[in-house]
Short mmCIF file of C-alpha atoms and ligand atoms in Angstrom, two decimals:
data_model
loop_
_atom_site.label_atom_id
_atom_site.label_comp_id
_atom_site.label_asym_id
_atom_site.label_seq_id
_atom_site.Cartn_x
_atom_site.Cartn_y
_atom_site.Cartn_z
CA MET A 1 5.39 -15.20 21.40
CA THR A 2 4.17 -16.54 18.10
CA THR A 3 6.28 -17.48 15.18
CA GLY A 4 3.92 -19.43 13.05
CA PHE A 5 3.70 -23.15 11.82
CA ALA A 6 7.64 -23.43 10.56
CA ALA A 7 10.27 -24.91 12.66
CA ILE A 8 12.85 -22.99 11.40
CA PRO A 9 16.62 -24.46 11.88
CA ALA A 10 18.74 -23.22 14.56
CA SER A 11 21.74 -22.53 12.80
CA GLY A 12 22.64 -19.45 10.39
CA SER A 13 22.41 -21.52 7.44
CA TYR A 14 19.80 -23.98 6.26
CA VAL A 15 17.42 -25.09 3.26
CA LEU A 16 14.13 -24.35 2.64
CA ARG A 17 12.95 -27.36 0.76
CA ASN A 18 9.90 -27.56 -1.64
CA ALA A 19 8.58 -23.98 -1.38
CA ARG A 20 6.05 -22.90 -4.05
CA ALA A 21 6.88 -19.12 -4.89
CA PRO A 22 5.28 -17.09 -7.39
CA ALA A 23 7.40 -17.35 -10.69
CA CYS A 24 6.86 -13.64 -10.92
CA LEU A 25 8.74 -12.91 -7.83
CA VAL A 26 11.55 -15.09 -8.20
CA GLU A 27 14.89 -13.99 -9.99
CA ALA A 28 16.54 -17.47 -10.83
CA GLY A 29 16.80 -18.07 -14.52
CA SER A 30 13.55 -19.78 -15.97
CA LEU A 31 11.66 -21.68 -13.74
CA ALA A 32 8.72 -24.30 -14.30
CA SER A 33 5.90 -23.01 -12.70
CA ASP A 34 1.94 -24.76 -12.19
CA ARG A 35 -1.09 -23.77 -13.36
CA ASP A 36 -1.21 -21.01 -10.60
CA GLY A 37 2.16 -19.44 -11.70
CA LEU A 38 4.31 -21.15 -8.68
CA ALA A 39 7.23 -22.84 -8.98
CA LEU A 40 8.71 -25.46 -6.92
CA LEU A 41 12.00 -24.27 -5.28
CA ASP A 42 14.69 -25.08 -2.80
CA ILE A 43 15.73 -21.96 -0.94
CA ILE A 44 19.42 -21.91 0.43
CA VAL A 45 19.54 -19.40 3.38
CA GLU A 46 23.01 -18.59 4.32
CA ASP A 47 23.43 -16.32 7.38
CA GLY A 48 20.33 -14.16 6.98
CA VAL A 49 20.88 -13.81 3.15
CA ILE A 50 19.53 -16.13 0.07
CA GLY A 51 22.67 -17.75 -1.07
CA SER A 52 20.85 -19.57 -4.03
CA ILE A 53 17.36 -20.57 -5.35
CA LEU A 54 17.15 -23.72 -7.35
CA PRO A 55 14.64 -25.90 -8.84
CA ALA A 56 13.26 -28.37 -5.74
CA GLY A 57 15.21 -31.65 -5.35
CA THR A 58 18.53 -30.20 -6.63
CA PRO A 59 21.02 -32.68 -5.16
CA ALA A 60 24.19 -31.68 -3.09
CA LEU A 61 22.05 -29.93 -0.48
CA ASP A 62 21.78 -33.00 1.70
CA ALA A 63 24.17 -31.74 4.31
CA ALA A 64 22.81 -28.72 5.32
CA PRO A 65 19.84 -28.40 7.91
CA ALA A 66 16.89 -28.23 6.23
CA LEU A 67 13.11 -27.68 6.91
CA ASP A 68 10.92 -29.41 4.31
CA LEU A 69 7.84 -26.73 3.09
CA ASP A 70 5.86 -29.59 1.73
CA GLY A 71 4.63 -27.15 -1.36
CA GLY A 72 3.68 -24.40 0.77
CA ILE A 73 3.80 -21.11 -0.68
CA ALA A 74 6.46 -18.98 0.12
CA LEU A 75 6.53 -15.12 -0.45
CA PRO A 76 8.91 -12.18 -0.14
CA ARG A 77 8.37 -9.67 2.39
CA LEU A 78 5.56 -7.36 0.85
CA VAL A 79 5.17 -3.89 -0.09
CA ASP A 80 2.45 -1.68 1.11
CA VAL A 81 2.44 1.28 -1.28
CA HIS A 82 -0.52 3.27 0.00
CA THR A 83 -1.47 3.52 3.71
CA HIS A 84 -2.39 6.34 6.22
CA LEU A 85 -0.61 5.70 9.04
CA ASP A 86 -1.18 8.89 10.88
CA LYS A 87 -5.16 8.48 10.69
CA GLY A 88 -5.26 4.72 11.75
CA HIS A 89 -7.24 3.85 14.74
CA ILE A 90 -8.89 6.85 15.66
CA TRP A 91 -12.63 5.12 15.06
CA PRO A 92 -13.25 4.45 18.53
CA ARG A 93 -13.17 8.30 19.39
CA ARG A 94 -14.06 9.24 15.95
CA PRO A 95 -16.31 7.05 13.68
CA ASN A 96 -17.65 7.89 10.50
CA PRO A 97 -21.39 9.23 11.14
CA ASP A 98 -22.53 7.42 7.79
CA GLY A 99 -20.13 5.14 6.28
CA SER A 100 -19.87 8.11 3.44
CA PHE A 101 -16.84 9.81 1.95
CA MET A 102 -17.91 13.00 3.08
CA GLY A 103 -18.90 11.69 6.56
CA ALA A 104 -14.96 10.46 6.41
CA LEU A 105 -13.45 13.67 5.41
CA SER A 106 -15.14 15.64 8.09
CA ALA A 107 -14.98 13.24 10.93
CA VAL A 108 -10.95 12.89 10.24
CA ALA A 109 -10.85 16.84 10.21
CA ALA A 110 -12.44 17.41 12.97
CA ASP A 111 -10.32 14.73 15.00
CA ARG A 112 -7.08 16.04 13.49
CA GLU A 113 -7.86 19.72 14.52
CA ALA A 114 -8.69 18.12 18.27
CA ASN A 115 -6.56 15.49 19.04
CA TRP A 116 -3.55 14.84 16.63
CA SER A 117 -0.78 15.92 18.95
CA ALA A 118 2.75 14.29 18.42
CA GLY A 119 2.31 11.83 21.07
CA ASP A 120 -0.87 10.54 19.77
CA VAL A 121 0.07 10.45 16.26
CA ARG A 122 3.28 8.27 17.03
CA ALA A 123 1.26 6.16 19.16
CA ARG A 124 -1.09 5.36 16.53
CA MET A 125 1.64 5.37 13.92
CA GLU A 126 3.72 2.99 15.69
CA PHE A 127 0.76 0.56 16.29
CA GLY A 128 0.26 0.13 12.51
CA LEU A 129 3.73 -0.48 11.66
CA ARG A 130 3.70 -3.22 14.68
CA CYS A 131 0.71 -4.66 13.00
CA ALA A 132 2.47 -4.57 9.36
CA TYR A 133 5.62 -6.10 10.59
CA ALA A 134 3.94 -8.98 12.14
CA HIS A 135 1.78 -9.55 8.95
CA GLY A 136 5.29 -9.68 7.02
CA THR A 137 5.56 -6.01 5.32
CA ALA A 138 8.95 -5.19 4.37
CA ALA A 139 8.05 -1.44 3.12
CA ILE A 140 5.34 1.10 3.73
CA ARG A 141 4.57 4.31 2.07
CA THR A 142 2.42 6.45 4.19
CA HIS A 143 0.37 9.54 3.23
CA LEU A 144 0.49 12.46 6.07
CA ASP A 145 -2.30 14.88 6.07
CA SER A 146 -0.34 17.97 5.70
CA LEU A 147 -2.41 20.92 6.37
CA GLY A 148 -1.82 24.23 8.79
CA LYS A 149 -0.30 23.17 12.27
CA GLN A 150 -0.53 19.51 11.28
CA ILE A 151 2.97 19.79 9.21
CA GLU A 152 4.99 20.75 11.94
CA ILE A 153 3.82 18.02 14.20
CA SER A 154 3.29 15.08 12.13
CA TRP A 155 6.65 15.24 10.05
CA PRO A 156 9.19 15.21 12.86
CA VAL A 157 7.15 12.32 14.46
CA TYR A 158 7.33 10.63 11.03
CA ALA A 159 11.15 10.98 10.37
CA GLU A 160 11.83 9.80 14.14
CA LEU A 161 9.90 6.53 13.38
CA ARG A 162 11.21 6.09 9.95
CA ALA A 163 14.99 6.05 11.91
CA GLU A 164 13.78 3.82 14.37
CA TRP A 165 12.30 0.85 11.96
CA ALA A 166 15.09 1.18 9.92
CA GLY A 167 16.15 -2.58 9.01
CA ARG A 168 12.56 -3.72 9.76
CA ILE A 169 10.07 -1.86 7.79
CA ALA A 170 11.29 0.98 5.24
CA LEU A 171 9.25 3.95 5.33
CA GLN A 172 8.41 6.78 2.87
CA ALA A 173 5.55 9.63 3.43
CA SER A 174 4.08 11.53 0.80
CA PRO A 175 2.24 14.96 2.06
CA LEU A 176 -1.53 14.87 1.62
CA PHE A 177 -3.43 18.04 0.94
CA GLY A 178 -6.45 19.12 -1.16
CA VAL A 179 -4.79 20.44 -4.75
CA ASP A 180 -6.63 23.79 -3.97
CA ALA A 181 -4.22 24.60 -1.40
CA VAL A 182 -1.67 24.86 -3.72
CA THR A 183 -2.49 28.27 -4.77
CA ASP A 184 -1.19 29.53 -1.27
CA PRO A 185 2.53 30.14 -1.86
CA ALA A 186 2.82 29.73 2.36
CA HIS A 187 1.39 26.65 2.26
CA MET A 188 3.64 25.15 -0.64
CA GLN A 189 6.76 26.85 1.24
CA ALA A 190 5.60 24.78 4.52
CA ILE A 191 5.53 21.38 2.48
CA THR A 192 8.60 21.71 0.42
CA ARG A 193 10.58 22.52 3.70
CA ALA A 194 8.66 19.56 5.13
CA VAL A 195 9.57 16.95 2.54
CA THR A 196 13.32 18.29 2.00
CA THR A 197 13.58 18.31 5.90
CA TYR A 198 12.10 15.30 6.97
CA GLY A 199 10.86 13.60 3.98
CA ASP A 200 11.91 11.09 0.90
CA ASN A 201 11.77 13.53 -2.14
CA LEU A 202 8.02 12.48 -2.52
CA LEU A 203 5.47 15.29 -3.06
CA GLY A 204 1.95 14.55 -3.40
CA ALA A 205 -1.71 15.90 -3.24
CA VAL A 206 -5.42 15.33 -3.61
CA THR A 207 -6.65 16.42 -7.02
CA TYR A 208 -10.24 17.38 -7.60
CA MET A 209 -11.82 19.09 -10.70
CA VAL A 210 -11.55 22.63 -9.38
CA PRO A 211 -11.32 25.50 -11.82
CA GLU A 212 -7.49 25.72 -10.60
CA LEU A 213 -6.66 22.37 -11.15
CA ASP A 214 -4.19 22.72 -14.35
CA ALA A 215 -2.54 25.42 -12.58
CA ALA A 216 -2.07 23.79 -9.22
CA LEU A 217 -0.66 20.91 -11.17
CA ASP A 218 1.89 23.11 -13.24
CA THR A 219 3.04 24.22 -9.51
CA LEU A 220 3.35 20.84 -8.39
CA PHE A 221 5.25 19.49 -11.31
CA ARG A 222 7.45 22.66 -11.24
CA THR A 223 8.04 21.96 -7.70
CA ALA A 224 9.12 18.41 -8.14
CA ILE A 225 11.44 19.01 -11.27
CA GLU A 226 13.22 21.69 -9.40
CA HIS A 227 13.89 19.44 -6.37
CA GLY A 228 14.00 15.98 -7.82
CA PHE A 229 10.80 14.73 -6.23
CA ASP A 230 8.52 11.86 -7.52
CA LEU A 231 4.88 12.55 -7.05
CA ASP A 232 1.94 10.53 -5.49
CA PHE A 233 -1.53 11.77 -5.92
CA HIS A 234 -5.07 10.81 -4.62
CA VAL A 235 -7.37 10.84 -7.76
CA ASP A 236 -11.07 10.76 -8.52
CA GLU A 237 -12.06 8.90 -5.30
CA ALA A 238 -15.75 9.31 -6.70
CA ASN A 239 -18.71 7.69 -8.52
CA ASP A 240 -18.90 10.83 -10.54
CA PRO A 241 -17.87 10.24 -14.45
CA ALA A 242 -17.17 14.21 -14.65
CA ALA A 243 -14.39 13.54 -12.36
CA ARG A 244 -11.41 13.00 -14.73
CA SER A 245 -8.56 14.82 -12.69
CA LEU A 246 -6.20 11.80 -13.94
CA GLU A 247 -6.25 13.09 -17.38
CA HIS A 248 -5.34 16.26 -16.14
CA ILE A 249 -2.36 14.62 -14.45
CA ALA A 250 -1.28 12.73 -17.57
CA ASP A 251 -1.56 15.97 -19.43
CA ALA A 252 0.46 17.76 -17.06
CA ALA A 253 3.03 15.37 -16.96
CA LEU A 254 3.68 15.19 -20.48
CA ARG A 255 3.42 19.02 -20.61
CA HIS A 256 6.38 19.26 -18.24
CA ARG A 257 8.14 16.23 -19.88
CA PHE A 258 8.36 14.99 -16.28
CA GLN A 259 11.01 12.22 -15.66
CA GLY A 260 10.21 11.47 -12.26
CA LYS A 261 8.00 8.47 -11.09
CA ILE A 262 3.94 9.16 -10.43
CA LEU A 263 1.67 6.99 -8.49
CA ALA A 264 -1.74 7.78 -8.78
CA GLY A 265 -4.06 6.37 -6.21
CA HIS A 266 -8.06 5.28 -6.34
CA CYS A 267 -8.90 6.51 -9.80
CA CYS A 268 -12.66 5.05 -8.75
CA SER A 269 -14.35 6.96 -11.80
CA LEU A 270 -11.96 6.16 -14.17
CA SER A 271 -14.20 2.51 -13.99
CA LEU A 272 -17.00 4.38 -14.93
CA GLN A 273 -16.27 6.32 -18.05
CA ALA A 274 -17.63 5.63 -21.38
CA PRO A 275 -15.33 2.93 -23.29
CA GLN A 276 -13.94 5.46 -25.57
CA ASP A 277 -13.23 8.17 -22.74
CA GLU A 278 -11.70 5.28 -20.96
CA ALA A 279 -9.26 4.28 -23.54
CA ARG A 280 -8.44 7.50 -24.53
CA ILE A 281 -7.53 8.29 -20.44
CA ILE A 282 -5.70 5.08 -20.13
CA ALA A 283 -3.45 5.72 -23.19
CA LYS A 284 -2.41 8.99 -21.76
CA VAL A 285 -1.59 7.60 -18.60
CA ARG A 286 0.51 4.97 -20.06
CA GLU A 287 2.46 7.64 -22.47
CA ALA A 288 3.02 9.74 -19.08
CA GLY A 289 4.41 7.01 -17.28
CA ILE A 290 1.91 7.01 -14.26
CA ALA A 291 1.64 3.90 -12.02
CA VAL A 292 -1.82 3.16 -10.49
CA VAL A 293 -2.74 1.68 -7.08
CA SER A 294 -6.08 0.36 -6.67
CA LEU A 295 -7.33 0.58 -2.84
CA PRO A 296 -10.00 -2.22 -3.06
CA MET A 297 -11.08 -2.44 0.67
CA CYS A 298 -11.40 1.18 1.33
CA ASN A 299 -13.20 1.82 -2.19
CA MET A 300 -15.79 -0.85 -1.68
CA TYR A 301 -16.35 0.44 1.95
CA LEU A 302 -17.01 4.18 0.85
CA GLN A 303 -18.09 4.01 -2.66
CA ASP A 304 -21.89 3.39 -3.82
CA ARG A 305 -22.97 3.81 -0.37
CA GLN A 306 -26.60 5.30 0.19
CA ARG A 307 -28.58 4.43 3.23
CA GLY A 308 -31.09 1.71 2.68
CA ARG A 309 -29.88 1.10 -0.64
CA THR A 310 -27.91 -2.12 -1.74
CA PRO A 311 -24.67 -1.18 -3.35
CA ARG A 312 -24.32 -1.98 -7.34
CA TRP A 313 -20.74 -1.12 -7.77
CA ARG A 314 -17.61 -2.35 -6.23
CA GLY A 315 -15.92 1.09 -6.42
CA VAL A 316 -12.31 -0.13 -7.75
CA THR A 317 -10.70 1.50 -10.81
CA ALA A 318 -10.33 -0.28 -14.32
CA LEU A 319 -7.41 -1.95 -13.24
CA HIS A 320 -7.64 -5.07 -15.63
CA GLU A 321 -7.95 -2.38 -18.49
CA LEU A 322 -4.73 -0.45 -17.08
CA LYS A 323 -2.60 -3.54 -17.12
CA ALA A 324 -3.51 -4.90 -20.32
CA ALA A 325 -2.28 -1.10 -21.68
CA GLY A 326 1.10 -1.67 -19.86
CA VAL A 327 0.36 0.47 -16.77
CA PRO A 328 2.04 -0.83 -13.76
CA VAL A 329 -0.52 -1.60 -11.42
CA MET A 330 -0.88 -2.49 -7.70
CA ILE A 331 -3.17 -2.74 -4.71
CA ALA A 332 -2.61 -1.52 -1.02
CA SER A 333 -4.20 -1.54 2.36
CA ASP A 334 -4.94 2.06 2.34
CA ASN A 335 -6.82 2.94 5.63
CA THR A 336 -7.27 1.02 8.94
CA ARG A 337 -9.72 1.73 11.32
CA ASP A 338 -10.45 5.29 10.49
CA PRO A 339 -13.52 7.08 9.14
CA PHE A 340 -12.16 6.36 5.46
CA TYR A 341 -12.29 2.53 6.16
CA ALA A 342 -13.72 1.09 9.45
CA TYR A 343 -11.50 -2.08 9.55
CA GLY A 344 -7.92 -3.20 8.07
CA ASP A 345 -4.84 -4.43 9.86
CA LEU A 346 -1.86 -3.46 7.52
CA ASP A 347 -1.96 -7.05 6.30
CA LEU A 348 -0.90 -7.34 2.47
CA VAL A 349 -2.08 -11.10 2.88
CA GLU A 350 -5.78 -9.75 3.61
CA THR A 351 -5.36 -7.19 0.81
CA LEU A 352 -4.55 -9.74 -2.09
CA ARG A 353 -7.12 -12.02 -0.84
CA GLU A 354 -9.78 -9.27 -0.75
CA GLY A 355 -8.39 -7.38 -4.08
CA THR A 356 -8.62 -10.97 -5.91
CA ARG A 357 -12.24 -11.32 -4.78
CA ILE A 358 -13.25 -7.61 -5.45
CA LEU A 359 -11.10 -7.15 -8.46
CA GLN A 360 -11.54 -10.74 -10.00
CA LEU A 361 -7.84 -10.89 -10.19
CA ASP A 362 -8.15 -14.87 -10.56
CA HIS A 363 -8.93 -15.96 -13.95
CA SER A 364 -6.64 -13.71 -15.60
CA ASP A 365 -2.80 -13.30 -15.55
CA ARG A 366 -1.05 -15.36 -12.96
CA ASP A 367 1.17 -12.45 -11.81
CA TRP A 368 -1.11 -10.52 -9.79
CA ALA A 369 1.43 -11.34 -6.72
CA LYS A 370 3.43 -8.52 -7.90
CA ALA A 371 0.91 -6.01 -7.32
CA ILE A 372 1.72 -6.15 -3.50
CA ALA A 373 5.22 -6.82 -3.90
CA ALA A 374 7.83 -6.35 -6.98
CA THR A 375 5.68 -3.53 -8.53
CA PRO A 376 5.13 -1.34 -5.50
CA ALA A 377 8.98 -1.94 -4.75
CA GLU A 378 9.65 -0.44 -7.92
CA VAL A 379 7.47 2.58 -7.58
CA MET A 380 9.29 3.13 -4.35
CA ARG A 381 12.54 2.76 -5.51
CA LEU A 382 13.76 -0.09 -3.41
CA PRO A 383 15.56 -2.42 -5.67
CA GLY A 384 15.90 -6.15 -4.15
CA THR A 385 12.54 -5.74 -1.92
CA GLY A 386 9.38 -7.87 -3.00
CA ARG A 387 11.44 -10.27 -4.93
CA LEU A 388 13.61 -13.70 -3.70
CA ALA A 389 16.87 -13.50 -5.51
CA ALA A 390 20.29 -14.95 -4.51
CA GLY A 391 22.42 -12.35 -2.47
CA GLY A 392 18.79 -10.63 -1.22
CA PRO A 393 17.85 -10.91 2.32
CA ALA A 394 16.06 -13.89 3.69
CA ASP A 395 12.86 -12.06 4.14
CA LEU A 396 10.08 -14.42 3.56
CA ILE A 397 6.31 -15.13 4.40
CA LEU A 398 5.87 -18.84 4.80
CA THR A 399 2.60 -20.39 4.72
CA ARG A 400 0.99 -24.18 4.40
CA ALA A 401 -1.09 -23.01 1.46
CA ARG A 402 -0.14 -25.09 -1.72
CA ASP A 403 -2.01 -23.20 -4.40
CA TRP A 404 -4.00 -19.86 -4.35
CA THR A 405 -7.39 -21.69 -3.28
CA GLU A 406 -5.79 -22.77 0.01
CA PHE A 407 -3.76 -19.51 0.03
CA PHE A 408 -7.15 -17.37 0.06
CA ALA A 409 -9.70 -19.73 1.39
CA ARG A 410 -7.97 -18.85 4.98
CA PRO A 411 -6.41 -15.70 6.57
CA GLN A 412 -2.89 -17.33 6.80
CA ALA A 413 -3.10 -16.81 10.57
CA ASP A 414 -0.40 -19.32 10.85
CA ARG A 415 2.07 -18.02 8.72
CA THR A 416 5.79 -17.76 9.73
CA VAL A 417 7.29 -14.34 8.62
CA LEU A 418 11.43 -14.64 8.25
CA VAL A 419 13.33 -11.40 8.63
CA ASN A 420 17.30 -11.94 7.66
CA GLY A 421 16.65 -15.82 7.83
CA ARG A 422 15.11 -15.64 11.35
CA ALA A 423 11.57 -16.02 12.25
CA ILE A 424 9.94 -13.08 14.03
CA ASP A 425 7.46 -12.66 16.57
CA ARG A 426 4.09 -12.44 14.98
CA SER A 427 2.16 -11.44 18.10
CA LEU A 428 -0.44 -8.61 17.12
CA PRO A 429 -0.56 -5.37 19.57
CA ASP A 430 -3.82 -5.42 21.38
CA TYR A 431 -5.88 -2.40 20.71
CA ARG A 432 -6.24 -1.76 24.58
CA GLU A 433 -2.99 -0.28 24.21
CA LEU A 434 -4.60 2.68 22.49
CA ASP A 435 -7.59 3.20 24.76
CA HIS A 436 -5.85 5.94 26.97
CA LEU A 437 -6.02 7.96 23.74
CA MET A 438 -9.42 7.07 22.69
CA SER A 439 -11.69 9.60 25.03
CA ARG A 440 -13.35 11.63 22.66
CA SER A 441 -12.59 15.26 22.61
CA ALA A 442 -14.14 18.35 20.78
ZN1 ZN B 1 -5.50 7.29 0.34
#
């Protein structure tokens, strides 16, 4: 059992003194913040709930038991809006043969066909959830590979896990399949049934520049409108500027006057467009109300890889330009120890640290913490998650780091995670627990 550095008072009600929190994530009137956008606060916890948030040093709190955080950064528990729990941790039995995108696609397809029984999927998803929970994640959206027999295997397992994890991690799932499959009515029937029976009013697909793209998008938007679904797409995960399915999604959203939420993931090729094309596409994305999530670690791993050649491109989308245009932007974990990304642990502190380095989020706005907290919570329709507010749960990540340079320089392995005001066990599951699933078949 490890609960991190902080000695939380045993009583149900206590004060966290001198916590530094990103002002963009705190709902407490106008707060003075420092050059890192951090505000020095006293947070009053009352029986698992945040009673109030006050500027540090407010008198009249002297009687309550207290922990002085000495200026350490406190975050709300975080929100991972793009993951693949069902693919996680298959690397030992199915590594990516060459680190390429096509290598990932074919390796996962072969592994899914051979090994993804309900028991296999459940054990790996649960392992990922335990990692995410220990790191301080409050909510996860996962994509679920949804083709053929896998639909009937993965979705019931997902629904069971969502129920078992309620109160610890809020789960959402979006179906994942190539957009070419939309033209098969039997497939769309099976997908719609899975989403309405086991899902979360969320439909999705991977968009490619196939001839049937616009017709397929029309079907997806019509289905979403008919059933009241939100949409989540994997978009243009490629280095080819001709990959512009993002623009087609925006056109379809405007054509159908879509009122639900739309999230577009990856959008790598947007950053390789000519400036006038990039500006036109971003303006349409803004007008269509599409939010964008970048997956910096996975993009850095897969994109611009050629044997014997040093990569020249970081693989990420034009996130600063999207944000400047008013598009809601976020970053997320994506894959963990599978052929799409060999590493990763569903740790959003790592995602923000690596995202800051890869996307150069520093030396720009001071509100990038929203990208792993309040913004994805809005996309997931989880009001109150990913922010700190009186009346909300006392769900926090506490660290010793007093500014972003201290925060990003170290992995914050000694952080304390509070759920309903109590420090949780931060022990991570041992990979050996999955060894029995890793003997490779087929
Ligand atoms: Zn993905």
